[in-house]
Amino acid sequence: MNSIKVMLVDDHPLFRQGLRDVIETDPGLNVVAEAADGKLAIQLAYQTQPDVILMDINLPTINGLQVTRKIKAGLPNAQVITITGYDDAQQVLHALRAGASAYCPKDINPETIIE
């Protein structure tokens, strides 16, 4: 069985490390890249071609919604899951319109992320 390739995009190193720690508890998931800003996220997505991208919205250089649009334009099969501290209907709508497959608040249970 091939593992699911996951990319983490968040400008907070501690949050990225926490996500990595949670994801690595599942042997079917493999973190292939991490980015702290939007520009690097686009570059790494095209290089590593992840299956799933966990994407923050508020990023340096290019915001997560713009990054999602650019990645989905070139990697339409990549599933982008927006993970953010913003938890309002307008942000959910913007994320889905940008091409995100799902939207999760940052206070989500770790087990739910793996599902």
mmCIF file of C-alpha atoms in Angstrom:
data_model
loop_
_atom_site.group_PDB
_atom_site.id
_atom_site.type_symbol
_atom_site.label_atom_id
_atom_site.label_comp_id
_atom_site.label_asym_id
_atom_site.label_seq_id
_atom_site.Cartn_x
_atom_site.Cartn_y
_atom_site.Cartn_z
ATOM 1 C CA MET A 1 0.000 0.000 0.000
ATOM 2 C CA ASN A 2 1.336 3.422 -0.953
ATOM 3 C CA SER A 3 1.366 6.042 1.751
ATOM 4 C CA ILE A 4 -0.485 9.326 1.353
ATOM 5 C CA LYS A 5 1.965 12.184 0.765
ATOM 6 C CA VAL A 6 1.210 15.169 3.000
ATOM 7 C CA MET A 7 2.564 18.725 2.857
ATOM 8 C CA LEU A 8 2.313 21.136 5.806
ATOM 9 C CA VAL A 9 2.006 24.895 5.235
ATOM 10 C CA ASP A 10 1.979 27.189 8.272
ATOM 11 C CA ASP A 11 4.212 30.062 9.336
ATOM 12 C CA HIS A 12 4.405 28.870 12.962
ATOM 13 C CA PRO A 13 7.134 26.213 13.427
ATOM 14 C CA LEU A 14 5.602 24.865 16.629
ATOM 15 C CA PHE A 15 2.230 24.312 14.945
ATOM 16 C CA ARG A 16 3.893 22.597 11.955
ATOM 17 C CA GLN A 17 5.835 20.322 14.312
ATOM 18 C CA GLY A 18 2.642 19.461 16.184
ATOM 19 C CA LEU A 19 0.897 18.588 12.914
ATOM 20 C CA ARG A 20 3.873 16.469 11.857
ATOM 21 C CA ASP A 21 3.849 14.623 15.184
ATOM 22 C CA VAL A 22 0.122 13.860 14.839
ATOM 23 C CA ILE A 23 0.369 12.807 11.183
ATOM 24 C CA GLU A 24 3.352 10.545 11.808
ATOM 25 C CA THR A 25 1.273 8.446 14.232
ATOM 26 C CA ASP A 26 -0.463 7.010 11.151
ATOM 27 C CA PRO A 27 1.804 4.706 9.106
ATOM 28 C CA GLY A 28 -0.295 5.400 6.003
ATOM 29 C CA LEU A 29 0.640 9.096 6.015
ATOM 30 C CA ASN A 30 4.029 10.550 5.061
ATOM 31 C CA VAL A 31 5.001 14.224 5.457
ATOM 32 C CA VAL A 32 6.969 15.034 2.294
ATOM 33 C CA ALA A 33 7.366 18.813 2.686
ATOM 34 C CA GLU A 34 6.881 21.769 5.013
ATOM 35 C CA ALA A 35 6.647 25.448 4.121
ATOM 36 C CA ALA A 36 6.501 28.568 6.286
ATOM 37 C CA ASP A 37 5.352 30.957 3.550
ATOM 38 C CA GLY A 38 3.195 30.982 0.449
ATOM 39 C CA LYS A 39 5.952 31.313 -2.133
ATOM 40 C CA LEU A 40 7.855 28.302 -0.783
ATOM 41 C CA ALA A 41 4.601 26.331 -0.501
ATOM 42 C CA ILE A 42 3.933 26.679 -4.229
ATOM 43 C CA GLN A 43 7.501 25.679 -5.106
ATOM 44 C CA LEU A 44 7.503 22.633 -2.811
ATOM 45 C CA ALA A 45 4.048 21.508 -3.927
ATOM 46 C CA TYR A 46 5.188 21.326 -7.547
ATOM 47 C CA GLN A 47 8.414 19.546 -6.536
ATOM 48 C CA THR A 48 6.919 16.951 -4.186
ATOM 49 C CA GLN A 49 3.389 16.615 -5.644
ATOM 50 C CA PRO A 50 1.640 15.837 -2.343
ATOM 51 C CA ASP A 51 -1.732 14.114 -2.202
ATOM 52 C CA VAL A 52 -2.905 16.284 0.702
ATOM 53 C CA ILE A 53 -1.864 19.797 1.711
ATOM 54 C CA LEU A 54 -2.704 21.175 5.156
ATOM 55 C CA MET A 55 -2.782 24.932 4.479
ATOM 56 C CA ASP A 56 -2.938 27.935 6.800
ATOM 57 C CA ILE A 57 -4.669 31.023 5.370
ATOM 58 C CA ASN A 58 -2.591 33.763 6.969
ATOM 59 C CA LEU A 59 0.878 33.276 5.451
ATOM 60 C CA PRO A 60 3.816 35.568 4.657
ATOM 61 C CA THR A 61 4.575 36.436 0.995
ATOM 62 C CA ILE A 62 1.323 35.031 -0.500
ATOM 63 C CA ASN A 63 -1.809 34.210 1.512
ATOM 64 C CA GLY A 64 -3.084 30.646 1.731
ATOM 65 C CA LEU A 65 -6.117 31.272 -0.469
ATOM 66 C CA GLN A 66 -3.941 32.522 -3.337
ATOM 67 C CA VAL A 67 -1.512 29.656 -2.754
ATOM 68 C CA THR A 68 -4.398 27.186 -2.915
ATOM 69 C CA ARG A 69 -5.548 28.616 -6.264
ATOM 70 C CA LYS A 70 -2.028 28.423 -7.738
ATOM 71 C CA ILE A 71 -1.422 24.877 -6.506
ATOM 72 C CA LYS A 72 -4.826 23.605 -7.660
ATOM 73 C CA ALA A 73 -4.230 25.131 -11.114
ATOM 74 C CA GLY A 74 -1.185 22.895 -11.622
ATOM 75 C CA LEU A 75 -2.037 19.974 -9.335
ATOM 76 C CA PRO A 76 -5.809 19.579 -9.609
ATOM 77 C CA ASN A 77 -5.816 16.216 -7.801
ATOM 78 C CA ALA A 78 -4.100 17.582 -4.687
ATOM 79 C CA GLN A 79 -6.543 17.865 -1.792
ATOM 80 C CA VAL A 80 -6.060 21.126 0.100
ATOM 81 C CA ILE A 81 -7.392 21.220 3.647
ATOM 82 C CA THR A 82 -7.420 24.723 5.050
ATOM 83 C CA ILE A 83 -6.483 24.851 8.722
ATOM 84 C CA THR A 84 -6.792 28.270 10.299
ATOM 85 C CA GLY A 85 -7.540 30.231 13.426
ATOM 86 C CA TYR A 86 -10.318 32.017 11.542
ATOM 87 C CA ASP A 87 -13.633 30.305 12.125
ATOM 88 C CA ASP A 88 -16.324 32.206 10.294
ATOM 89 C CA ALA A 89 -18.622 31.335 7.403
ATOM 90 C CA GLN A 90 -17.062 33.926 5.083
ATOM 91 C CA GLN A 91 -13.587 32.392 5.449
ATOM 92 C CA VAL A 92 -14.992 28.911 4.847
ATOM 93 C CA LEU A 93 -16.633 30.141 1.645
ATOM 94 C CA HIS A 94 -13.433 31.860 0.450
ATOM 95 C CA ALA A 95 -11.380 28.717 1.138
ATOM 96 C CA LEU A 96 -13.791 26.453 -0.743
ATOM 97 C CA ARG A 97 -13.983 28.867 -3.682
ATOM 98 C CA ALA A 98 -10.172 28.917 -3.827
ATOM 99 C CA GLY A 99 -10.214 25.146 -4.291
ATOM 100 C CA ALA A 100 -9.924 23.770 -0.766
ATOM 101 C CA SER A 101 -11.524 20.370 -0.228
ATOM 102 C CA ALA A 102 -12.170 20.987 3.468
ATOM 103 C CA TYR A 103 -11.876 23.650 6.138
ATOM 104 C CA CYS A 104 -10.820 22.965 9.742
ATOM 105 C CA PRO A 105 -10.315 25.317 12.696
ATOM 106 C CA LYS A 106 -6.912 25.118 14.418
ATOM 107 C CA ASP A 107 -8.549 23.928 17.630
ATOM 108 C CA ILE A 108 -9.601 20.654 15.959
ATOM 109 C CA ASN A 109 -8.932 17.358 17.754
ATOM 110 C CA PRO A 110 -5.708 15.705 16.516
ATOM 111 C CA GLU A 111 -7.543 12.445 15.738
ATOM 112 C CA THR A 112 -9.915 14.307 13.407
ATOM 113 C CA ILE A 113 -7.019 15.597 11.284
ATOM 114 C CA ILE A 114 -5.879 12.057 10.539
ATOM 115 C CA GLU A 115 -9.372 11.009 9.461
#
